[in-house]
Coordinates of C-alpha atoms in Angstrom, one line a residue:
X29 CA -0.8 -19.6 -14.1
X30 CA -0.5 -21.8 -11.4
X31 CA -0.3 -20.1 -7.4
X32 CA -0.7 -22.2 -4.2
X33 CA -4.2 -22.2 -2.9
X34 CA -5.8 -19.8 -0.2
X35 CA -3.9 -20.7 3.3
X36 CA -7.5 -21.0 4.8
X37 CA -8.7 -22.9 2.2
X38 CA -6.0 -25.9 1.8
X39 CA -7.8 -29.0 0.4
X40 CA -7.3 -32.5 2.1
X41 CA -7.4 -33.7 5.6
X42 CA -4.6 -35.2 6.8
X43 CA -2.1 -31.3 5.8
X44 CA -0.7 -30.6 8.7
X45 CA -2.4 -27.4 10.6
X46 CA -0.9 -23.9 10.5
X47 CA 0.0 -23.5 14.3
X48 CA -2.2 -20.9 16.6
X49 CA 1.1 -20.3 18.6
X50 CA 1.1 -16.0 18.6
X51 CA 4.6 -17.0 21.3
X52 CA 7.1 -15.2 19.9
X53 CA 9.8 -17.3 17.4
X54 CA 12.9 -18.5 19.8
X55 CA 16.1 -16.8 18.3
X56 CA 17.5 -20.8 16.8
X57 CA 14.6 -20.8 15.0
X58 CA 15.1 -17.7 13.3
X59 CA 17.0 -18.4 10.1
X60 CA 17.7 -17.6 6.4
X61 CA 14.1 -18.0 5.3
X62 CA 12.7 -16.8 8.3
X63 CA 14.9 -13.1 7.9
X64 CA 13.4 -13.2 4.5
X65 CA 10.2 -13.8 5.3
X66 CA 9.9 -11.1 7.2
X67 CA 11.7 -8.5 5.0
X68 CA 9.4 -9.1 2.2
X69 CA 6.4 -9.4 4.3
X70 CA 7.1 -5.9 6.5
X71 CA 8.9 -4.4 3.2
X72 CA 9.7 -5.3 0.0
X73 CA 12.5 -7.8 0.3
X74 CA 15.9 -7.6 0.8
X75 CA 19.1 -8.5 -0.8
X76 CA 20.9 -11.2 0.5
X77 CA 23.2 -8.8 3.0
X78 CA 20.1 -7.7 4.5
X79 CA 18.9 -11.3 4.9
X80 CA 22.1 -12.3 7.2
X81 CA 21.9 -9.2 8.8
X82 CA 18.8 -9.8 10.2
X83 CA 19.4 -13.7 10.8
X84 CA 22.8 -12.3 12.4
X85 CA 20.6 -9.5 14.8
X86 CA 17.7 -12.4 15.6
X87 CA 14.3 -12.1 15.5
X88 CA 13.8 -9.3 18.0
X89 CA 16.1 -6.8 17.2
X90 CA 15.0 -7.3 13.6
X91 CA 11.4 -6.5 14.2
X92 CA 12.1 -4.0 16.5
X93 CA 14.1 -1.9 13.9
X94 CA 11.5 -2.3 11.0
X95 CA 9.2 -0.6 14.0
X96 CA 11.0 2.3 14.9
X97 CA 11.9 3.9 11.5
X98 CA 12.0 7.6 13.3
X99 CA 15.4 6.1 13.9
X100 CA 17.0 5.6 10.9
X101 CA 17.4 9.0 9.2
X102 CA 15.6 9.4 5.7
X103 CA 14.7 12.7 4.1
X104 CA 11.6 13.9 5.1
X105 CA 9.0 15.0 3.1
X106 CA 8.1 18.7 3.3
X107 CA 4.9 20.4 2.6
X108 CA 6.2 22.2 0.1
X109 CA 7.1 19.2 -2.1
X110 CA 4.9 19.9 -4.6
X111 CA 2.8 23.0 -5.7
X112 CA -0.5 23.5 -3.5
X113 CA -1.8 26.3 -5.7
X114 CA -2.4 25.1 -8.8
X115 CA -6.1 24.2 -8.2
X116 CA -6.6 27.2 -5.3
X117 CA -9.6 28.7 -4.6
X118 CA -10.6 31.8 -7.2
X119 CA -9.2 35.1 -5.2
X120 CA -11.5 37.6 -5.0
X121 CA -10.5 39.7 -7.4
X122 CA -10.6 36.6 -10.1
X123 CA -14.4 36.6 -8.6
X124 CA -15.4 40.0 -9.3
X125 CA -13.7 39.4 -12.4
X126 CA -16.2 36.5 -13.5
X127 CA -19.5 38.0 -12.2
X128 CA -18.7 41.3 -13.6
X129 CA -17.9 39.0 -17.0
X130 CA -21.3 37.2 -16.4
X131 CA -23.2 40.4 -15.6
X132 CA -21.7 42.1 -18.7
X133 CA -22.2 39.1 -20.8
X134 CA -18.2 39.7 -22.0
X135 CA -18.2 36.1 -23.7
X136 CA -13.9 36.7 -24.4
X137 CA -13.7 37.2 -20.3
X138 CA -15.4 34.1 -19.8
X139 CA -13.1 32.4 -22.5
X140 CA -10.4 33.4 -21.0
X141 CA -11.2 32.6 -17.4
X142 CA -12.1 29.2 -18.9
X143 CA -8.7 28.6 -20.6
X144 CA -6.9 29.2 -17.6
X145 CA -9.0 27.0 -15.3
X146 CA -8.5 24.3 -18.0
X147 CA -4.8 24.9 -18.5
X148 CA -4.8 25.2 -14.1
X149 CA -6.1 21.3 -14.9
X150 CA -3.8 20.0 -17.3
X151 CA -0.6 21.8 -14.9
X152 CA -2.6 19.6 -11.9
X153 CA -2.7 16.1 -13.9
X154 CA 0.8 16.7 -15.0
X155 CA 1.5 16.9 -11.1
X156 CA -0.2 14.1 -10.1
X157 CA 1.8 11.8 -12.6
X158 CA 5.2 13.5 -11.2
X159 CA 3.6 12.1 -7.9
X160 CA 3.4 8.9 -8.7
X161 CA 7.0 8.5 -10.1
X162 CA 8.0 10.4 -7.0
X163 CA 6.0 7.9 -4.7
X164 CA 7.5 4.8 -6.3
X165 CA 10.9 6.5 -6.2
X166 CA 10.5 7.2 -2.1
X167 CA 9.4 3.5 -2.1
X168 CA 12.8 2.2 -3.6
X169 CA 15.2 4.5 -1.8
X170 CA 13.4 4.5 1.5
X171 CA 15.6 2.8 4.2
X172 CA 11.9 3.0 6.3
X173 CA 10.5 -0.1 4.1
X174 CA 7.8 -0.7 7.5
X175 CA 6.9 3.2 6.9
X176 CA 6.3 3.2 3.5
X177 CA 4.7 -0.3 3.4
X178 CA 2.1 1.0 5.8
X179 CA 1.3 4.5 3.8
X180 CA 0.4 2.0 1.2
X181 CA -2.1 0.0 3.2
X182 CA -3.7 3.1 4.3
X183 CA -3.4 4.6 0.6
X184 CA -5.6 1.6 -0.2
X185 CA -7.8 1.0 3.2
X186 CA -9.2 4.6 3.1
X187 CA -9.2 4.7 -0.3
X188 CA -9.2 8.2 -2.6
X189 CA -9.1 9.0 -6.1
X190 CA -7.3 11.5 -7.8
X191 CA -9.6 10.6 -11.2
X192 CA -12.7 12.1 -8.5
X193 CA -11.4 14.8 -6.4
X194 CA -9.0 16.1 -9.3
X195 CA -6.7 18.4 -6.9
X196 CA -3.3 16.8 -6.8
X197 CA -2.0 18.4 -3.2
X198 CA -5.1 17.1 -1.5
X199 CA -4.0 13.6 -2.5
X200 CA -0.4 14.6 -1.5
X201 CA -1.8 16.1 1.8
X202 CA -3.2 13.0 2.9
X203 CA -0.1 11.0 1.5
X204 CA 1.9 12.6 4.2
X205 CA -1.4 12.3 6.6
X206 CA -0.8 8.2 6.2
X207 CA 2.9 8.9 6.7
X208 CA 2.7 10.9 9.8
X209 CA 0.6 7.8 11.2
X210 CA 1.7 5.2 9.6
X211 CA 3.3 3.0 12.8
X212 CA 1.2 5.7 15.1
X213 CA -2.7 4.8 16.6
X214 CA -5.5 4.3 14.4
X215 CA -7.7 6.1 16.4
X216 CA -5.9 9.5 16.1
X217 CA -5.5 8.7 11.9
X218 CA -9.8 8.1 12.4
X219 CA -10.4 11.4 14.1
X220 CA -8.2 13.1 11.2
X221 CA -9.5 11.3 8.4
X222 CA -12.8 13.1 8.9
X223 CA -11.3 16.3 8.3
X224 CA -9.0 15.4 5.4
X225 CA -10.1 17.5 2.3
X226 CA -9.2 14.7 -0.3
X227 CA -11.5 12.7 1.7
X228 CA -14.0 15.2 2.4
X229 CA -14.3 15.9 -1.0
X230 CA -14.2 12.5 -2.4
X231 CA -17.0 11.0 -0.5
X232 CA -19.1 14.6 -0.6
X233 CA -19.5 15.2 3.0
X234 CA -18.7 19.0 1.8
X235 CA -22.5 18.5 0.3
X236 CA -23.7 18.3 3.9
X237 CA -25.6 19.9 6.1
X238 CA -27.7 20.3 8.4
X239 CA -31.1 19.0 7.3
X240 CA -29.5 17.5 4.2
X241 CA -27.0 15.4 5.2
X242 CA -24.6 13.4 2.9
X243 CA -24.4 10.2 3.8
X244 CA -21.6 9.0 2.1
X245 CA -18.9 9.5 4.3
X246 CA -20.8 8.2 7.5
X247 CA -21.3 5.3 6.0
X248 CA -17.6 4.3 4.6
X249 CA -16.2 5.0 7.7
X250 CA -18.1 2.6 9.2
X251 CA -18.6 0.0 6.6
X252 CA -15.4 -0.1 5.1
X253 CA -13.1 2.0 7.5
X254 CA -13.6 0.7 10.8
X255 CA -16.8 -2.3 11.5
X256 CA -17.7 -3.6 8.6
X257 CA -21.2 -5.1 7.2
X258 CA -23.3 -5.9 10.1
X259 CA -21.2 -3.2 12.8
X260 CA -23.7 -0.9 12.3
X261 CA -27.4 -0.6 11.4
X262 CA -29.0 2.3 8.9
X263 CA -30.1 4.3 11.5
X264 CA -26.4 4.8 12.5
X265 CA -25.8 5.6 9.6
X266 CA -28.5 8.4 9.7
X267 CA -27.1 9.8 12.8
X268 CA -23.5 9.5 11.4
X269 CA -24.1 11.7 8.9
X270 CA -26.3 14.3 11.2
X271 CA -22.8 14.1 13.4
X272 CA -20.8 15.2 10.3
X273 CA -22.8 17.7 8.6
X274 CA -20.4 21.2 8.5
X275 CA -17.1 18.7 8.2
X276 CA -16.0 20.4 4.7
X277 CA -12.4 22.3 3.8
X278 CA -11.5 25.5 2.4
X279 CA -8.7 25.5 -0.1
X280 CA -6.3 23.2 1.4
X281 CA -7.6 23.4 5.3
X282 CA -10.3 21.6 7.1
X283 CA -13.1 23.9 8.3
X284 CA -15.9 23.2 10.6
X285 CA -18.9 25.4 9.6
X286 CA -20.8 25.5 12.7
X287 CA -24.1 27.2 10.9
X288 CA -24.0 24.0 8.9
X289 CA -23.9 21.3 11.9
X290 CA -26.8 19.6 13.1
X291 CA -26.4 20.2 16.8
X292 CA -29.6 18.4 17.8
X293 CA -29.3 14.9 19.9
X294 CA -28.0 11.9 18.3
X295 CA -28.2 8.3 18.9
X296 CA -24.6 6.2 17.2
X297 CA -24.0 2.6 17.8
X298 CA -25.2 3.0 21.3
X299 CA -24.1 5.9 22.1
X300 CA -26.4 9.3 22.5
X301 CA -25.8 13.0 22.6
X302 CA -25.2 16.2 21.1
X303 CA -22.4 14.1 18.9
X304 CA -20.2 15.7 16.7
X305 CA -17.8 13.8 14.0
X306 CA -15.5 13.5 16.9
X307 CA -18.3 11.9 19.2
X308 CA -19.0 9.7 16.1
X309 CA -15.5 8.2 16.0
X310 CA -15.5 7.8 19.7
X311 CA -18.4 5.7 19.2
X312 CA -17.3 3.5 16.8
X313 CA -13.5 3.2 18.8
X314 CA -15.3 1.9 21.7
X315 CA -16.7 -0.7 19.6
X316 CA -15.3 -4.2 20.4
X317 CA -16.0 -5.1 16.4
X318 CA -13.7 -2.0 15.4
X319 CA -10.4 -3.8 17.0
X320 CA -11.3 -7.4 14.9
X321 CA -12.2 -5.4 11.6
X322 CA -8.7 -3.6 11.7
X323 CA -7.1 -6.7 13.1
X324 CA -8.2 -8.8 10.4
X325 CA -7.5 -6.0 7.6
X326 CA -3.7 -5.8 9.0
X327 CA -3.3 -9.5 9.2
X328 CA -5.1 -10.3 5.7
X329 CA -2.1 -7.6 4.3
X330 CA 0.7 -8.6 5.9
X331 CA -0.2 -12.9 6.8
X332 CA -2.1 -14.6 4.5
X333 CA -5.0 -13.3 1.8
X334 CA -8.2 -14.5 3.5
X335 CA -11.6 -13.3 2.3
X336 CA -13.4 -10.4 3.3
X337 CA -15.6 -10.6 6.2
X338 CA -18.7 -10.3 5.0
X339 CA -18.3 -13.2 2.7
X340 CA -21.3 -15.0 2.6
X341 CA -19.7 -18.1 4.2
X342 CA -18.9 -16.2 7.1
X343 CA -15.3 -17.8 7.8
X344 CA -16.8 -20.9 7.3
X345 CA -13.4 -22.0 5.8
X346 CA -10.9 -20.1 7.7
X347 CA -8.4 -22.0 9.3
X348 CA -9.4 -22.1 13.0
X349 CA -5.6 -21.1 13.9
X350 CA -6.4 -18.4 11.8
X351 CA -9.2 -16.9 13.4
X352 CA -7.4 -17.4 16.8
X353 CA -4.5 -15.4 15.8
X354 CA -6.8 -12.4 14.6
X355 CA -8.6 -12.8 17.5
X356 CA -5.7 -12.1 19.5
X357 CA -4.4 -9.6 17.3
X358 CA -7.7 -7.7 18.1
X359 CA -7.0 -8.1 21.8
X360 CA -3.7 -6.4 21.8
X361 CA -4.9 -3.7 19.7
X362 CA -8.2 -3.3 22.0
X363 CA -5.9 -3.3 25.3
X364 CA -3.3 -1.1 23.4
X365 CA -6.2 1.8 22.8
X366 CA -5.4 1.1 18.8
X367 CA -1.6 1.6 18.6
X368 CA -0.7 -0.1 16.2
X369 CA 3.3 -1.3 16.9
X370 CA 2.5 -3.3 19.5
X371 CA 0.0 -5.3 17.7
X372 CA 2.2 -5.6 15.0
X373 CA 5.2 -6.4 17.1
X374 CA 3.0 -9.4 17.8
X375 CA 2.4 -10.1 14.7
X376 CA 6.1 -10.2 13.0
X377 CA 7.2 -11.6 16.4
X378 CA 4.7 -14.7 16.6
X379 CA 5.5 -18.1 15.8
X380 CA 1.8 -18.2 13.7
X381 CA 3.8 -15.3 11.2
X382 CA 6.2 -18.0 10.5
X383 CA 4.4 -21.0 9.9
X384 CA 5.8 -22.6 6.7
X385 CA 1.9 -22.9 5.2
X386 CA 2.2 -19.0 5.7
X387 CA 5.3 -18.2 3.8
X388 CA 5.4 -18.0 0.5
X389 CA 2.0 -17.9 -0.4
X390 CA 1.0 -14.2 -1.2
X391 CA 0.2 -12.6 -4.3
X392 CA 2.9 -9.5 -4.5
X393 CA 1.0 -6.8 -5.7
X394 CA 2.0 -4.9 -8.3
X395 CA 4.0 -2.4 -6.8
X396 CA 5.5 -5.4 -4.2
X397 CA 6.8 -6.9 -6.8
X398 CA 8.3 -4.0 -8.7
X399 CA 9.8 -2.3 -5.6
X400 CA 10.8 -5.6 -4.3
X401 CA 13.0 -6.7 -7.6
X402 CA 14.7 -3.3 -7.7
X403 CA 15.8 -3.2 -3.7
X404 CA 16.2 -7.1 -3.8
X405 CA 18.0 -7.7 -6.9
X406 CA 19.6 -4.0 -7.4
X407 CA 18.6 -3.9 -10.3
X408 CA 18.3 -0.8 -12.5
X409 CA 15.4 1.2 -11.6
X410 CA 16.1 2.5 -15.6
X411 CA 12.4 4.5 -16.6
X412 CA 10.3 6.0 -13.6
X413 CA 8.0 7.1 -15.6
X414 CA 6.9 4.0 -17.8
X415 CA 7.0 2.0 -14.2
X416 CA 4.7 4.3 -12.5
X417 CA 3.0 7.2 -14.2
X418 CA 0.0 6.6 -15.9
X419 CA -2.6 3.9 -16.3
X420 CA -0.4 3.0 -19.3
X421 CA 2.7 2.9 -16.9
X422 CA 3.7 -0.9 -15.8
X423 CA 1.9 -0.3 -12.3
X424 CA -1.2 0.7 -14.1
X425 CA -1.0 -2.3 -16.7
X426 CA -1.2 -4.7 -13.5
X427 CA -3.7 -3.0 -12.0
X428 CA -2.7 -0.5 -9.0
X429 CA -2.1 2.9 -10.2
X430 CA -0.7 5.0 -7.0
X431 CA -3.2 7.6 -6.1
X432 CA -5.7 5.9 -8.1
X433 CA -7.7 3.2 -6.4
X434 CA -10.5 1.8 -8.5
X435 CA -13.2 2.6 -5.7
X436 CA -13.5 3.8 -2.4
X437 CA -12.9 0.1 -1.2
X438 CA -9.6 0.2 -2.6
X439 CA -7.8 -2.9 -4.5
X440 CA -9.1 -6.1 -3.5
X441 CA -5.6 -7.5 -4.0
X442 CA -4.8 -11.6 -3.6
X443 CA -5.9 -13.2 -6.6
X444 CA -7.3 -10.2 -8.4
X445 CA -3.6 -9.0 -9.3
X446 CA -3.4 -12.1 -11.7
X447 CA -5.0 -12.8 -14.8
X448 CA -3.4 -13.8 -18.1
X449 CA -3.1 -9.8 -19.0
X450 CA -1.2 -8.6 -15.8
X451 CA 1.1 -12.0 -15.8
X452 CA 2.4 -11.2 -19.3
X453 CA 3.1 -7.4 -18.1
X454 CA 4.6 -9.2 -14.6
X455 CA 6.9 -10.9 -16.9
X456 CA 7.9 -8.1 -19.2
X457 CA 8.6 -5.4 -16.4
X458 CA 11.0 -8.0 -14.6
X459 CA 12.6 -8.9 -18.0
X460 CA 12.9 -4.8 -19.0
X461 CA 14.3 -4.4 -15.4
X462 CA 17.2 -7.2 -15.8
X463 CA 17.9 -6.5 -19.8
X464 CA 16.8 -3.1 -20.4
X465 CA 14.6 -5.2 -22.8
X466 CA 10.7 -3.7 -24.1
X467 CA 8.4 -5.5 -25.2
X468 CA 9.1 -3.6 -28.6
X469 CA 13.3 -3.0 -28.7
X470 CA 15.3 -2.2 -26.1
X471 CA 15.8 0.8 -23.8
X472 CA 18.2 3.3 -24.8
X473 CA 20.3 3.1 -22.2
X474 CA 20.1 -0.8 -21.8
X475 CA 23.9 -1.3 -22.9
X476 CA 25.2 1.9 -20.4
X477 CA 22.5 0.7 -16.9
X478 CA 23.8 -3.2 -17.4
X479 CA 22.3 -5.2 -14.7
X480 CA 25.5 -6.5 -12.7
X481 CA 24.9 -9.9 -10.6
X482 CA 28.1 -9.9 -9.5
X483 CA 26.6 -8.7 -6.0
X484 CA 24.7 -11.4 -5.8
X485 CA 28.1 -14.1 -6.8
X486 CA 29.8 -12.1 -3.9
X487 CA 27.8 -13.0 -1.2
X488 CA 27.4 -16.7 -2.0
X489 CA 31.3 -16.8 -2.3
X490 CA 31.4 -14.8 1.4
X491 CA 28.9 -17.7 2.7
X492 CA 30.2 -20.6 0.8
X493 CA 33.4 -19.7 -0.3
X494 CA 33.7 -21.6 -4.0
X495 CA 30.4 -22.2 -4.0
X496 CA 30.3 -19.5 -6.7
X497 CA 31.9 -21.2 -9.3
X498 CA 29.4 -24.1 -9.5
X499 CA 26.3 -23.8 -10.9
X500 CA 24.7 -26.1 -9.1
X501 CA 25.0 -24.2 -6.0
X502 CA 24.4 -21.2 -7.6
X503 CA 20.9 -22.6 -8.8
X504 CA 20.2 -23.8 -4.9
X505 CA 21.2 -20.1 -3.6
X506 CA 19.5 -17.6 -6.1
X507 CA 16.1 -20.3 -5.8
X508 CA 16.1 -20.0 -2.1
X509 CA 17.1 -16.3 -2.3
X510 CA 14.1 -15.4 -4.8
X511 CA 11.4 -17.8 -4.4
X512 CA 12.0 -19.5 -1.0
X513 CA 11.2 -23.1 -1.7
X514 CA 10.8 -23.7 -5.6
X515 CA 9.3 -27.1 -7.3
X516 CA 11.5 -29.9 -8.8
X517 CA 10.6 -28.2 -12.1
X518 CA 12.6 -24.9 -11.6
X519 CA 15.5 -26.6 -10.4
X520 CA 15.0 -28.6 -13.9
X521 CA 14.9 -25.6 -15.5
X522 CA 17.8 -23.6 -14.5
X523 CA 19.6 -26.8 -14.7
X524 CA 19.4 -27.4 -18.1
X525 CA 20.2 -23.9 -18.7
X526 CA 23.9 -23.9 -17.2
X527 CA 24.2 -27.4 -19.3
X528 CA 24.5 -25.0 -22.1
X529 CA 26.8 -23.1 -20.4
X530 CA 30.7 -23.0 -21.2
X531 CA 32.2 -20.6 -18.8
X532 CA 30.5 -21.6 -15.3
X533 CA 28.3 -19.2 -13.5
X534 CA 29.8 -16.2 -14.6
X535 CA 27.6 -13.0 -14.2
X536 CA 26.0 -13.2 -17.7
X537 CA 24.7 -16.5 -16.5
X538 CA 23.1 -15.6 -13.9
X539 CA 21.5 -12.9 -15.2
X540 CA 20.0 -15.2 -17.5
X541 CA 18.8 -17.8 -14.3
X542 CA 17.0 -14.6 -12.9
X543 CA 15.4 -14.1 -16.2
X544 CA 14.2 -17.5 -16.1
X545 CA 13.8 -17.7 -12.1
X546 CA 11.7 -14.4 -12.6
X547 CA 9.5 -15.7 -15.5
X548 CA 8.4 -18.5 -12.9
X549 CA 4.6 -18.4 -11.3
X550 CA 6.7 -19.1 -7.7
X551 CA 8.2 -15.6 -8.0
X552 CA 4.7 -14.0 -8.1
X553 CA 4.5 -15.1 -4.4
X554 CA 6.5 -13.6 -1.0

């Protein structure tokens, strides 16, 4: 497969450069691709009403609604979604029960203490698969597409594992955690994340204590959380993990066991004291290198797939407009005290975000592109459960499993979402969404859950009335609708297919250009 190359690493000299400008768009230059741009860049696309609605608002009113999504009602999700007991704590009777068993050496006790601890595991696996479909389902239906496309970048920036922690309402818990902060301050999601018993438990830090701290935690949060390599030094590390000794949880609720805590003086990036994990993250907050590492981390998600920082060539080939507008991302997020709409309002708002070398050249992820076929095209969502539950679920097949990152630095995304494994399962899962169609037969309710494109033929005809009965025109508007800007080649393509075609661009037809349009290496990108 074929992709355009890295923005910051565009070969040739005489390309014209991406501009620096971070001035917000004017409103006339706000158009068709511009609107859907955005949509799949803050989102996960948008059908073609939604594109002329937000060309219609302009580019202020659009970005401003994709920021406040408290204002656009949704249900929200309740503690009580899903079962928080199945992995509890023993109760005290179920411990006298097992040291009396172990005292008495009364082996069918123990069995049966075992069994149901084992069957308490299966009940929680089986939960965390109903998770995932139910994640992926919120994803599709959510009318907050900012909100939920932000609980994923958390999901995957302070990465967790259910396959480690194996307690499916911790991972829900901090689900909602990244919900309830998605568009709020990083700072505040910092302090929290320390006391978050899904990350507690996955990085160990309820191993620590004084005089043996774990150093696991301290070190994430600074390496991969907040600084990055070279933001911190070993010693800091150290001293982190001093600061966080007695950070652990019991049952479902943080607890700080003060016997536990290493309450001697402390020395973190600077700062000295009698620090605590709170006076650790205020350390690392009023570090100047915190605002660019999250900076760069929200603009290498949502503008262009540069490489990591630590990279051994150091931004050596990043587009100098590129490091400008991070840079000045950074700044509105330093003098913003780490909220996080205004720098993104920045962002979506800024004439860099729009630059044509920007659009149209990111990897969708797995789940991008999944989501973003069903709410673009309308398709039928059809099986939850073969798209999302399961490392043998379509999401799994290509690579991002909800709730179950590969490591604690989460998915490196860009390039590594395609290979020639994942682009064969890219292409079935758009082909079983538009047909009902498996890779072996067909789904059984392929015939009753037809795909209907008339939709699509209705708003052509609204903004070029007639334009739907020729398929020349219909080739131009689902190519600029799907991929943006398509080679010479697709147009070939689709082309030849309506020569074969006797009654015009009926809905069948279509369906059978999105089948090919869908197939293409251009609709991999957003």
């Amino acid at each position: 497969m074929q992709t355009q190359a890295p923005a910051g690493k565009r070969s040739g000299t005489t390309a014209r450069r991406i501009t620096p400008s971070m001035s917000a768009i004017k409103a006339e230059a706000f158009g068709y691709d511009q609107a859907r741009h955005l949509l799949w860049r803050a989102g996960f696309g948008g059908t073609p009403q939604q594109v002329q609605t937000l060309v219609g608002w302009g580019p202020e009113k659009s970005v401003d609604y994709l920021l406040a999504p408290e204002k656009v009602e949704f249900e929200e999700v309740k503690a009580d979604r899903f079962d928080r007991d199945i992995m509890r704590a023993p109760t005290a009777e179920e411990q006298r029960m097992g040291r009396e068993a172990r005292r008495t050496r009364d082996e069918e006790s123990l069995a049966r203490l075992a069994q149901l601890r084992q069957q308490r595991e299966i009940d929680d696996r089986r939960q965390a698969r109903t998770m995932q479909r139910w994640w992926v389902q919120r994803l599709i239906e959510s009318p907050r597409p900012l909100e939920e496309r932000m609980v994923l970048f958390w999901h995957g920036h302070f990465a967790t594992s259910y396959r480690t922690i194996e307690n499916s309402y911790h991972m829900f818990k901090q689900n909602m955690l990244f919900r309830r902060h998605a568009l709020g301050n990083f700072g505040e999601l910092l302090f929290e994340i320390i006391r978050d018993p899904a990350m507690i438990a996955y990085l160990n830090n309820n191993q620590s204590r004084k005089g043996r701290p774990n150093e696991n935690l301290a070190r994430e949060l600074m390496e991969l959380f907040s600084l990055g390599i070279g933001g911190y030094t070993e010693q800091d590390i150290k001293e982190g993990a001093r600061a966080l000794t007695g950070y652990t949880f019991n049952d479902d609720r943080f607890v700080f066991r003060r016997n536990d805590h290493d309450e001697g003086k402390k020395t973190i990036l600077g700062v000295t004291g009698m620090l605590d994990g709170d006076g650790f993250v205020r350390a690392i907050l009023g570090r100047k290198a915190c605002s660019q590492f999250m900076a760069r981390k929200l603009y290498k998600y949502f503008v262009a797939d540069i490489p990591p920082l630590e990279a051994s060539d150091n931004d050596r080939d990043l587009d100098p407009s590129m490091k400008a507008a991070i840079a000045d991302l950074a700044s509105v997020m330093l003098s913003g005290k780490y909220n996080l709409k205004p720098v993104l309002r920045r962002m979506f708002l800024s004439e860099h975000f729009y630059d044509p070398r920007l659009m149209n050249q990111q990897i969708k992820s797995p789940v991008q592109l999944v989501v973003g076929a069903i709410r673009s095209l309308n398709v039928p969502v059809r099986d939850l459960r073969s798209l999302s539950e399961g490392e043998d679920s379509a999401l799994g097949l290509m690579g991002q499993s909800l709730f179950f990152p590969p490591s604690v630095k989460g998915w490196d995304g860009g390039r590594s979402w395609m290979n020639t494994s994942t682009y064969y399962v890219r292409q079935n899962i758009l082909a079983f969404l538009l047909t009902g169609k498996k890779a072996q037969g067909f789904d059984a309710m392929a015939d009753v859950e037809r795909y209907d494109a008339a939709p699509l033929l209705s708003e052509l005809a609204k903004a070029d009335p007639g334009a739907e009965k020729d398929p020349e025109r219909v080739i131009d508007y689902l190519l600029r609708f799907t991929i943006g800007s398509a080679p010479e080649e697709a147009r070939a393509a689709l082309r030849e297919f309506a020569r074969g075609l006797s009654g015009g661009a009926t809905r069948d037809a279509v369906t059978g250009m999105l089948l090919l349009i869908t197939a293409m290496p251009e609709y991999q990108l957003c």
